Short mmCIF file of C-alpha atoms in Angstrom, two decimals:
data_model
loop_
_atom_site.label_atom_id
_atom_site.label_comp_id
_atom_site.label_asym_id
_atom_site.label_seq_id
_atom_site.Cartn_x
_atom_site.Cartn_y
_atom_site.Cartn_z
CA MET A 183 -135.99 -85.48 23.82
CA ASP A 184 -138.21 -82.59 25.26
CA TYR A 185 -141.71 -84.04 24.77
CA PRO A 186 -144.21 -82.49 24.25
CA GLY A 187 -142.11 -79.05 24.24
CA ASN A 188 -140.16 -79.97 21.11
CA PHE A 189 -142.31 -82.07 18.98
CA ASP A 190 -143.01 -79.53 16.11
CA ILE A 191 -142.31 -81.54 12.98
CA PRO A 192 -142.71 -79.82 9.71
CA VAL A 193 -144.60 -82.46 8.11
CA ASN A 194 -147.34 -82.06 10.70
CA PRO A 195 -147.64 -78.65 12.16
CA ALA A 196 -150.43 -79.78 14.48
CA GLY A 197 -148.02 -82.40 16.21
CA LYS A 198 -147.22 -80.02 19.22
CA ARG A 199 -150.79 -79.46 19.85
CA ILE A 200 -151.69 -83.34 19.78
CA ALA A 201 -148.83 -83.94 21.92
CA VAL A 202 -149.86 -81.31 24.65
CA SER A 203 -153.41 -82.80 24.69
CA ARG A 204 -152.02 -86.35 24.96
CA VAL A 205 -149.92 -85.42 28.11
CA MET A 206 -152.84 -83.49 29.53
CA ALA A 207 -155.08 -86.54 28.97
CA ILE A 208 -152.61 -88.81 30.59
CA TRP A 209 -152.26 -86.34 33.55
CA THR A 210 -155.89 -86.23 34.13
CA LEU A 211 -156.25 -89.88 33.93
CA VAL A 212 -153.57 -90.04 36.79
CA ALA A 213 -155.26 -87.44 38.62
CA PHE A 214 -158.62 -89.39 38.56
CA LEU A 215 -156.86 -92.50 39.57
CA LEU A 216 -155.18 -90.79 42.48
CA ALA A 217 -158.59 -89.11 43.57
CA ILE A 218 -160.06 -92.67 43.68
CA PHE A 219 -156.96 -94.32 45.43
CA LEU A 220 -157.30 -91.48 48.08
CA CYS A 221 -160.99 -92.12 48.62
CA GLY A 222 -160.13 -95.77 49.14
CA ILE A 223 -157.42 -94.59 51.76
CA LEU A 224 -159.77 -92.38 53.35
CA LEU A 225 -162.29 -95.17 53.84
CA TRP A 226 -159.73 -97.50 55.19
CA SER A 227 -158.07 -94.91 57.41
CA ALA A 228 -161.61 -94.01 58.98
CA ASN A 229 -162.39 -97.62 59.40
CA SER A 230 -159.11 -98.74 61.02
CA GLU A 231 -159.17 -95.95 63.52
CA ARG A 232 -162.43 -96.79 64.96
CA LEU A 233 -162.41 -98.56 68.57
CA GLU A 234 -165.17 -100.92 69.28
CA PRO A 235 -165.67 -100.83 73.16
CA PHE A 236 -167.96 -102.97 74.93
CA MET A 237 -169.63 -102.82 78.26
CA ILE A 238 -170.27 -106.03 80.46
CA SER A 239 -173.12 -106.01 82.77
CA ALA A 240 -172.65 -108.65 85.58
CA ASP A 241 -175.65 -109.34 87.61
CA ASN A 242 -174.68 -110.58 91.10
CA ASN A 243 -178.10 -111.99 91.72
CA SER A 244 -178.60 -114.06 88.65
CA GLY A 245 -174.85 -114.58 87.66
CA GLU A 246 -175.77 -113.63 84.22
CA TRP A 247 -173.28 -111.77 82.15
CA LYS A 248 -174.24 -109.67 79.19
CA ILE A 249 -173.16 -106.98 76.75
CA VAL A 250 -174.86 -103.84 77.12
CA GLY A 251 -175.16 -100.38 75.29
CA ARG A 252 -173.69 -101.88 72.15
CA ASN A 253 -176.06 -104.10 70.47
CA SER A 254 -178.61 -101.70 68.79
CA ASP A 255 -180.26 -104.44 67.14
CA ALA A 256 -181.59 -105.68 70.43
CA LEU A 257 -183.98 -102.99 70.57
CA GLU A 258 -185.65 -104.46 67.28
CA TYR A 259 -187.99 -107.15 68.43
CA SER A 260 -189.85 -109.31 66.00
CA ALA A 261 -193.47 -109.67 66.31
CA THR A 262 -193.17 -113.30 67.32
CA ARG A 263 -191.01 -112.36 70.01
CA THR A 264 -193.32 -109.53 71.27
CA MET A 265 -196.32 -111.85 71.02
CA GLN A 266 -194.39 -114.26 73.28
CA GLU A 267 -193.60 -111.76 75.84
CA SER A 268 -197.27 -110.56 75.85
CA VAL A 269 -198.54 -114.16 76.36
CA VAL A 270 -196.15 -114.66 79.31
CA GLY A 271 -197.08 -111.36 80.82
CA ASN A 272 -200.88 -112.03 80.66
CA PHE A 273 -200.53 -115.48 81.72
CA VAL A 274 -198.59 -114.69 84.92
CA LYS A 275 -201.07 -111.91 85.95
CA ASN A 276 -203.89 -114.65 85.78
CA TRP A 277 -201.79 -117.41 87.31
CA PHE A 278 -200.59 -115.32 90.34
CA LYS A 279 -204.02 -113.68 90.95
CA ILE A 280 -206.51 -114.82 93.78
CA SER A 281 -209.55 -112.55 93.98
CA SER A 282 -211.80 -112.45 97.28
CA ASP A 283 -214.79 -113.11 94.85
CA ASN A 284 -214.82 -116.80 94.28
CA SER A 285 -216.97 -116.70 91.07
CA GLU A 286 -214.47 -114.34 89.46
CA ASN A 287 -211.59 -117.06 90.42
CA GLU A 288 -213.76 -119.93 89.14
CA ASN A 289 -214.42 -117.99 85.97
CA VAL A 290 -210.62 -117.58 85.32
CA TRP A 291 -209.73 -121.12 86.24
CA LYS A 292 -212.46 -123.08 84.41
CA VAL A 293 -212.27 -125.25 81.34
CA CYS A 294 -213.73 -123.80 78.07
CA GLU A 295 -214.15 -125.18 74.68
CA ARG A 296 -210.81 -124.47 72.72
CA ASN A 297 -213.04 -122.86 69.96
CA SER A 298 -214.51 -120.50 72.46
CA CYS A 299 -211.09 -119.06 73.34
CA ILE A 300 -211.29 -117.25 70.02
CA SER A 301 -214.91 -116.20 70.34
CA ASP A 302 -215.63 -112.27 70.24
CA ASP A 303 -216.68 -112.32 73.87
CA ASN A 304 -213.64 -113.97 75.30
CA LEU A 305 -211.34 -111.80 73.09
CA THR A 306 -212.67 -108.44 74.49
CA PHE A 307 -210.34 -106.45 76.41
CA GLY A 308 -210.34 -107.31 80.25
CA ASN A 309 -212.36 -110.56 79.78
CA ARG A 310 -210.59 -113.13 81.80
CA THR A 311 -213.03 -116.00 81.12
CA CYS A 312 -210.83 -119.32 81.20
CA ALA A 313 -207.88 -117.14 80.87
CA ILE A 314 -205.60 -120.04 82.54
CA TYR A 315 -206.94 -122.93 80.03
CA CYS A 316 -206.95 -120.66 76.96
CA ASN A 317 -203.35 -119.95 77.10
CA SER A 318 -201.86 -123.22 78.42
CA GLY A 319 -201.14 -126.52 77.07
CA GLU A 320 -203.23 -129.70 78.25
CA ASP A 321 -200.63 -130.95 80.17
CA LEU A 322 -199.86 -127.68 82.09
CA TYR A 323 -203.70 -127.28 82.63
CA SER A 324 -204.00 -130.83 84.10
CA LYS A 325 -201.10 -129.83 86.33
CA PHE A 326 -202.81 -126.48 87.38
CA SER A 327 -206.10 -128.26 88.17
CA TYR A 328 -204.61 -131.25 90.13
CA SER A 329 -202.14 -129.55 92.13
CA ILE A 330 -202.15 -125.75 91.97
CA MET A 331 -206.04 -125.19 91.96
CA PRO A 332 -206.88 -127.02 95.22
CA ASP A 333 -204.13 -125.03 96.98
CA TYR A 334 -205.70 -121.95 95.77
CA GLN A 335 -209.13 -122.89 96.70
CA GLN A 336 -207.90 -123.67 100.20
CA ARG A 337 -206.36 -119.99 100.27
CA VAL A 338 -209.90 -118.60 99.15
CA GLN A 339 -211.29 -120.37 102.04
CA LYS A 340 -209.03 -118.76 104.43
CA GLY A 341 -209.83 -115.37 103.00
CA GLU A 342 -206.25 -115.15 101.39
CA THR A 343 -205.97 -112.94 98.21
CA TRP A 344 -203.01 -112.64 95.84
CA ASP A 345 -202.31 -109.64 93.57
CA LEU A 346 -199.13 -109.35 91.41
CA ASP A 347 -197.97 -106.06 91.37
CA GLU A 348 -197.52 -105.14 87.66
CA LYS A 349 -194.96 -102.34 88.23
CA THR A 350 -192.32 -104.93 89.69
CA LEU A 351 -192.95 -107.32 86.68
CA SER A 352 -189.98 -108.05 84.76
CA ILE A 353 -189.94 -110.54 81.85
CA ILE A 354 -186.39 -111.74 80.60
CA PRO A 355 -185.70 -114.22 77.82
CA MET A 356 -183.49 -117.07 78.74
CA GLY A 357 -181.41 -118.36 75.84
CA LYS A 358 -182.61 -118.27 72.27
CA ILE A 359 -185.97 -117.06 71.51
CA THR A 360 -187.17 -118.64 68.15
CA GLU A 361 -190.15 -118.32 65.91
CA ASN A 362 -191.57 -121.61 67.86
CA GLY A 363 -191.09 -120.34 71.34
CA GLY A 364 -188.45 -120.30 74.15
CA THR A 365 -187.91 -120.07 77.81
CA TRP A 366 -188.81 -116.80 79.69
CA GLN A 367 -187.89 -115.85 83.22
CA VAL A 368 -190.21 -113.56 85.20
CA ASN A 369 -189.51 -111.82 88.38
CA GLY A 370 -192.12 -110.00 90.35
CA THR A 371 -193.59 -109.24 93.74
CA ILE A 372 -196.99 -110.80 95.07
CA THR A 373 -198.93 -108.97 97.53
CA SER A 374 -200.97 -111.41 99.96
CA SER A 375 -203.49 -110.31 102.14
CA THR A 376 -202.40 -112.65 104.82
CA SER A 377 -198.57 -113.01 104.51
CA GLY A 378 -197.89 -109.58 103.03
CA SER A 379 -195.61 -108.91 99.98
CA PHE A 380 -193.25 -111.59 98.68
CA GLU A 381 -191.01 -111.85 95.63
CA ILE A 382 -191.34 -114.58 93.13
CA LYS A 383 -189.43 -115.86 90.21
CA ALA A 384 -190.92 -118.07 87.60
CA PHE A 385 -189.73 -119.85 84.35
CA LEU A 386 -192.17 -120.27 81.57
CA LYS A 387 -191.77 -122.25 78.56
CA ILE A 388 -193.61 -120.98 75.44
CA ALA A 389 -194.52 -123.25 72.59
CA ARG A 390 -196.38 -122.75 69.43
CA ASN A 391 -199.41 -124.65 67.84
CA LYS A 392 -201.00 -122.45 65.25
CA ASN A 393 -204.19 -124.62 64.80
CA LEU A 394 -205.41 -124.31 68.51
CA TYR A 395 -204.08 -120.97 69.86
CA ASN A 396 -205.04 -118.45 67.13
CA GLN A 397 -205.65 -115.62 69.52
CA SER A 398 -201.97 -115.42 70.28
CA MET A 399 -200.34 -116.35 66.81
CA GLY A 400 -200.19 -120.00 68.00
CA PHE A 401 -198.17 -119.26 71.09
CA TYR A 402 -199.11 -120.81 74.45
CA VAL A 403 -197.59 -121.63 77.88
CA ALA A 404 -196.43 -125.29 77.97
CA ASP A 405 -194.98 -125.11 81.52
CA ILE A 406 -194.53 -122.85 84.40
CA ASN A 407 -192.36 -123.35 87.46
CA SER A 408 -192.36 -120.57 89.99
CA TYR A 409 -190.55 -120.16 93.50
CA ARG A 410 -190.97 -117.80 96.33
CA ILE A 411 -187.74 -116.13 96.55
CA SER A 412 -188.09 -113.77 99.62
CA GLU A 413 -189.60 -114.59 103.03
CA MET B 42 -169.62 -80.21 15.16
CA LYS B 43 -166.37 -81.96 16.37
CA LYS B 44 -165.74 -79.05 19.06
CA LEU B 45 -169.44 -79.43 20.08
CA ILE B 46 -169.07 -83.31 20.76
CA MET B 47 -165.82 -82.58 22.63
CA PHE B 48 -167.69 -79.97 24.64
CA PHE B 49 -170.41 -82.26 25.65
CA ILE B 50 -167.92 -84.94 26.59
CA GLY B 51 -166.10 -82.40 28.65
CA THR B 52 -169.39 -81.57 30.31
CA LEU B 53 -170.11 -85.21 30.97
CA LEU B 54 -166.75 -85.78 32.40
CA LEU B 55 -167.32 -82.85 34.75
CA LEU B 56 -170.71 -84.38 35.97
CA LEU B 57 -169.09 -87.78 36.17
CA THR B 58 -166.54 -86.32 38.49
CA PHE B 59 -169.33 -84.43 40.59
CA VAL B 60 -171.18 -87.78 40.94
CA ALA B 61 -167.91 -89.52 42.01
CA LEU B 62 -167.30 -86.79 44.57
CA TYR B 63 -170.98 -87.28 45.83
CA PHE B 64 -170.44 -90.99 46.25
CA SER B 65 -166.90 -90.70 47.83
CA GLY B 66 -168.59 -88.41 50.50
CA ALA B 67 -171.56 -90.92 51.00
CA LEU B 68 -169.00 -93.71 51.38
CA PHE B 69 -167.08 -91.66 53.93
CA ASP B 70 -170.12 -90.88 55.84
CA ALA B 71 -170.91 -94.61 55.88
CA SER B 72 -167.48 -95.45 56.97
CA ASN B 73 -167.92 -93.29 60.05
CA ASP B 74 -170.84 -95.56 60.98
CA ARG B 75 -172.65 -93.23 63.35
CA LYS B 76 -174.81 -95.06 65.75
CA ILE B 77 -177.36 -93.74 68.15
CA GLN B 78 -176.82 -94.90 71.62
CA ALA B 79 -180.24 -95.50 72.74
CA PHE B 80 -181.32 -94.30 76.24
CA VAL B 81 -184.18 -96.44 77.61
CA PHE B 82 -186.37 -94.93 80.08
CA GLN B 83 -187.79 -97.52 82.33
CA PRO B 84 -190.95 -96.20 84.12
CA ASN B 85 -191.32 -99.56 85.98
CA ASN B 86 -189.71 -100.24 89.11
CA LEU B 87 -187.26 -102.92 87.49
CA SER B 88 -184.46 -101.80 89.93
CA ASN B 89 -183.14 -105.51 90.02
CA ASP B 90 -182.67 -105.64 86.34
CA ARG B 91 -181.40 -102.15 85.91
CA ILE B 92 -177.97 -101.81 84.72
CA GLY B 93 -175.69 -100.32 87.37
CA ARG B 94 -173.31 -97.50 87.10
CA PRO B 95 -170.17 -98.36 84.99
CA VAL B 96 -167.13 -99.12 87.06
CA SER B 97 -164.40 -96.54 86.81
CA VAL B 98 -161.00 -97.42 85.17
CA ASP B 99 -159.37 -97.11 88.76
CA GLN B 100 -161.64 -99.65 89.97
CA LEU B 101 -161.46 -102.01 86.95
CA SER B 102 -158.05 -103.40 88.15
CA GLU B 103 -156.83 -106.96 87.56
CA LYS B 104 -158.20 -107.96 91.06
CA PHE B 105 -161.58 -106.62 90.26
CA VAL B 106 -161.93 -108.56 87.13
CA ARG B 107 -160.40 -111.79 88.61
CA GLU B 108 -162.89 -111.75 91.55
CA LYS B 109 -165.72 -111.27 89.17
CA LEU B 110 -164.56 -114.12 87.06
CA ILE B 111 -164.21 -116.36 90.15
CA ARG B 112 -167.80 -115.52 91.22
CA LYS B 113 -169.00 -116.11 87.79
CA PHE B 114 -167.21 -119.66 87.64
CA VAL B 115 -168.71 -120.58 91.08
CA PHE B 116 -172.08 -119.44 89.73
CA GLU B 117 -171.68 -121.75 86.65
CA TYR B 118 -170.48 -124.68 88.59
CA PHE B 119 -173.60 -124.96 90.71
CA TYR B 120 -176.72 -122.97 89.48
CA VAL B 121 -179.72 -124.96 88.45
CA THR B 122 -182.87 -123.78 86.57
CA PRO B 123 -185.84 -125.95 85.92
CA ASP B 124 -184.88 -126.45 82.32
CA ILE B 125 -183.24 -129.66 81.19
CA GLU B 126 -182.02 -128.01 77.89
CA ASN B 127 -180.01 -125.32 80.07
CA ILE B 128 -177.76 -128.26 81.34
CA ALA B 129 -177.43 -129.78 78.00
CA ILE B 130 -175.95 -126.40 76.64
CA ARG B 131 -173.60 -126.05 79.66
CA THR B 132 -171.97 -129.61 79.22
CA ARG B 133 -171.10 -128.71 75.40
CA GLY B 134 -167.53 -127.92 74.43
CA ASP B 135 -168.24 -124.44 73.47
CA SER B 136 -170.07 -123.56 76.83
CA VAL B 137 -168.98 -120.76 79.26
CA MET B 138 -167.92 -123.45 81.72
CA ALA B 139 -165.60 -125.15 79.13
CA ALA B 140 -164.19 -121.79 78.48
CA MET B 141 -163.50 -120.89 81.95
CA SER B 142 -162.04 -124.29 83.03
CA GLY B 143 -159.18 -126.46 82.19
CA PRO B 144 -159.71 -129.69 80.40
CA ASP B 145 -159.50 -131.77 83.48
CA VAL B 146 -161.83 -129.53 85.65
CA PHE B 147 -164.40 -129.61 83.02
CA LYS B 148 -164.41 -133.23 82.77
CA GLU B 149 -164.65 -133.74 86.58
CA TRP B 150 -167.42 -131.19 86.56
CA LYS B 151 -169.54 -133.06 83.99
CA LYS B 152 -168.86 -136.18 86.11
CA ASP B 153 -169.58 -134.84 89.55
CA GLN B 154 -171.81 -131.95 89.27
CA ALA B 155 -173.59 -132.12 85.83
CA GLU B 156 -175.40 -135.20 86.61
CA LYS B 157 -176.63 -133.59 89.94
CA ILE B 158 -177.62 -130.56 88.17
CA GLU B 159 -179.53 -132.37 85.49
CA ASN B 160 -181.41 -134.53 88.20
CA LEU B 161 -182.38 -131.39 89.93
CA ALA B 162 -183.43 -129.75 86.65
CA GLY B 163 -185.50 -132.91 85.84
CA LYS B 164 -187.28 -132.50 89.31
CA LYS B 165 -187.99 -128.83 88.29
CA SER B 166 -185.90 -127.51 91.00
CA PHE B 167 -184.14 -124.15 91.19
CA ARG B 168 -180.98 -123.26 92.82
CA THR B 169 -179.22 -119.87 93.21
CA VAL B 170 -175.54 -119.36 94.06
CA ASN B 171 -174.11 -116.61 96.48
CA VAL B 172 -170.35 -116.17 97.09
CA THR B 173 -170.59 -114.99 100.73
CA ASP B 174 -167.24 -113.68 101.82
CA GLU B 175 -164.21 -111.85 100.45
CA ILE B 176 -162.10 -114.40 98.05
CA LEU B 177 -158.69 -114.77 99.65
CA LYS B 178 -155.62 -116.51 98.34
CA LYS B 179 -154.27 -119.49 100.67
CA GLY B 180 -151.16 -120.72 99.14
CA ASP B 181 -151.66 -121.61 95.40
CA TYR B 182 -155.48 -121.68 95.90
CA TRP B 183 -158.29 -119.38 96.08
CA GLU B 184 -160.55 -119.72 98.96
CA VAL B 185 -164.31 -119.19 97.88
CA ASN B 186 -167.03 -119.40 100.38
CA TYR B 187 -170.47 -120.20 98.78
CA GLU B 188 -174.19 -120.58 99.77
CA LEU B 189 -176.59 -122.59 97.77
CA LYS B 190 -180.29 -122.03 97.88
CA THR B 191 -182.26 -124.79 96.40
CA TRP B 192 -186.01 -124.94 96.03
CA ASP B 193 -186.74 -128.72 95.44
CA GLU B 194 -190.24 -128.38 94.31
CA PRO B 195 -191.86 -125.76 91.85
CA ASN B 196 -195.12 -123.90 92.23
CA ASN B 197 -195.28 -124.25 96.08
CA MET B 198 -195.30 -120.76 97.54
CA ASP B 199 -195.02 -122.01 101.24
CA LEU B 200 -191.69 -123.72 100.33
CA ASN B 201 -188.59 -122.26 101.79
CA PRO B 202 -185.35 -123.16 100.17
CA THR B 203 -182.83 -125.66 101.62
CA ILE B 204 -179.65 -123.47 102.36
CA GLU B 205 -176.27 -125.31 101.88
CA LYS B 206 -172.93 -123.76 102.70
CA GLY B 207 -169.60 -124.82 101.47
CA THR B 208 -165.99 -123.76 100.36
CA LEU B 209 -164.15 -124.32 97.10
CA TYR B 210 -160.54 -124.00 96.69
CA LEU B 211 -159.66 -122.88 93.06
CA LYS B 212 -156.18 -122.91 91.43
CA ILE B 213 -156.61 -120.62 88.50
CA SER B 214 -154.37 -119.02 85.83
CA PHE B 215 -155.41 -115.51 84.77
CA GLU B 216 -153.62 -112.78 82.56
CA LYS B 217 -155.04 -109.46 81.93
CA GLY B 218 -156.48 -109.00 78.45
CA ILE B 219 -158.74 -110.59 75.94
CA ARG B 220 -158.37 -114.02 74.47
CA ASP B 221 -157.13 -114.18 70.80
CA GLN B 222 -157.33 -117.88 70.65
CA ARG B 223 -159.81 -120.37 71.66
CA ALA B 224 -159.63 -124.08 71.67
CA GLY B 225 -156.37 -123.78 69.57
CA SER B 226 -157.78 -121.61 66.70
CA SER B 227 -158.25 -117.86 66.23
CA PHE B 228 -160.88 -116.21 68.13
CA ASP B 229 -162.70 -113.04 66.93
CA VAL B 230 -164.16 -111.51 70.03
CA GLY B 231 -166.31 -108.90 68.13
CA GLU B 232 -168.11 -111.64 66.30
CA TYR B 233 -168.37 -113.77 69.27
CA LEU B 234 -170.32 -111.00 71.18
CA LYS B 235 -172.40 -110.17 68.46
CA GLU B 236 -173.62 -113.44 67.98
CA GLY B 237 -174.66 -113.33 71.71
CA GLY B 238 -171.82 -115.12 73.33
CA ASP B 239 -171.20 -115.05 76.91
CA PRO B 240 -168.79 -112.24 77.75
CA ALA B 241 -167.16 -114.22 80.52
CA SER B 242 -165.51 -116.42 77.83
CA ILE B 243 -163.45 -113.84 76.42
CA PHE B 244 -160.96 -113.38 79.19
CA LYS B 245 -157.68 -115.06 79.63
CA PHE B 246 -159.06 -116.87 82.74
CA ARG B 247 -158.87 -120.55 83.48
CA VAL B 248 -159.48 -122.84 86.65
CA ASP B 249 -156.73 -125.58 86.59
CA GLU B 250 -157.97 -127.44 89.77
CA VAL B 251 -160.86 -127.43 91.93
CA ARG B 252 -160.86 -128.69 95.58
CA SER B 253 -163.55 -128.68 98.07
#
C-alpha cells in the first residue's frame, strides 16, 4: 500500500491530508530525537577526546613530589588556611629577630595578660609587644623562656643581631591543613651581625583555641623546631 | 480558531527548538571544559621552591624516570621530620613507601628503620637525604650511595648536623607506564592525584630487595 500517497477514500475526502500530516508529525519527531541523540554524541565525543596530562615536580632538596600546573583549585585558599599562613609568617619574623636595642627585645619576649593580646594597642600595625607570648601556646612559651631566651640574651650581650630576610621567606604546608591547624615548613635566611648569613628551616605546628587567641581566629603556634641548614 | 491555536503551538515548538539549541550549545561549551592555566608571578626570591623547567620528551627516558624513582625511594627510606604524625602516615598500608616497595621490603623497613625514624622524630630531630653519586647497576642490584645529615636537637643555631654516608643495593622491578591497579584493585590515577596523592605512587616501580 502506498501510504500516504494513495489514501484517498471516498467516505472521508480529508483522509489524505490527515495521513500527510501524520507522516510529517512522525518525521518531525524522528528529527527531534535525532537532534537530541546527536547532542549527546557531541558531548560524549568532546569528552572522550580530552587528554588529561599532568606535570610532576620533583624537588631534589626536600625529596617531595607534587603535581603542578593542573590543580587550579589549589589557588583558592580558605580564610582559615590564609590566617594560619599569616600567623606562621608573623611568628617566625619575631622568633628569629634579635635587635641591638635590648628594650625592644624584652618588649617582644615578655609575658602579657592573655586579654591584653587583643587590646587595641597591641593590635595596631607594627606593634610587637609580647609578640611571642600572644601567638604561642603555654608549652611553647615556657620552652622559649627556659631554653631559647637565655641563648638570645647571650647573643645580645655579645653584640649579635639577627634579621630574617623576608624576601627569602617561603612558607609551605606539610600534609593536610585543616580548620583546626596543621604543620607548616618555613625556609629562610637569617643575617647575623657576627656570623654572616645562614639558611634555616623550621617546622611549625599550628593549633586552634577560639577562646584564647581571638586576634587570629583562634590559631596559635603550638610548637616550633628550627635548624640551621647552611654553615 | 483552531488554526490560530495550531499557529501558536507551532510558534511554541519553534521557540522550544531554539531553547534546546541554546542549551545544547551551552552543554557543548561546558564539555570543552576550558581552564585557565594560571601563571603565578613570584616577586620574592623563592628560587629554592620555584618549579624548574619541564624536562623534554627526549630527556624523559626510562632511565631518567627510574633514577628519579630510586632517589625518591631512598629519600622515603631515611628522611625524618620533627613530627611524629609524619611517620605514622608513612607506615600505613596506603603510604608512598608501601606503594614503592614489595611486601617484604616494607615489612623489613617498618621493623628496622621506622622505629629509628620514630625515635628521632620524638626527639624533634631532622634528617635530610642526598644521593651523592650516579646510580649504577651491579649485577641484579642498583648501587645507591647516600649521605644523611641529621640535626639531633631543634632550635640550636650553633649545631652542625652529623653526617653519615652509606650505600644501599636495591633490586627493583620497573616498567614504563602508569599503574592501573593498586593492592589488587583498580586504581584511578586521575582521582588519586586530584585527592592530593603522591605522584611517586602511580608508576610501575617496586623495590623487591634492599641490602646495605
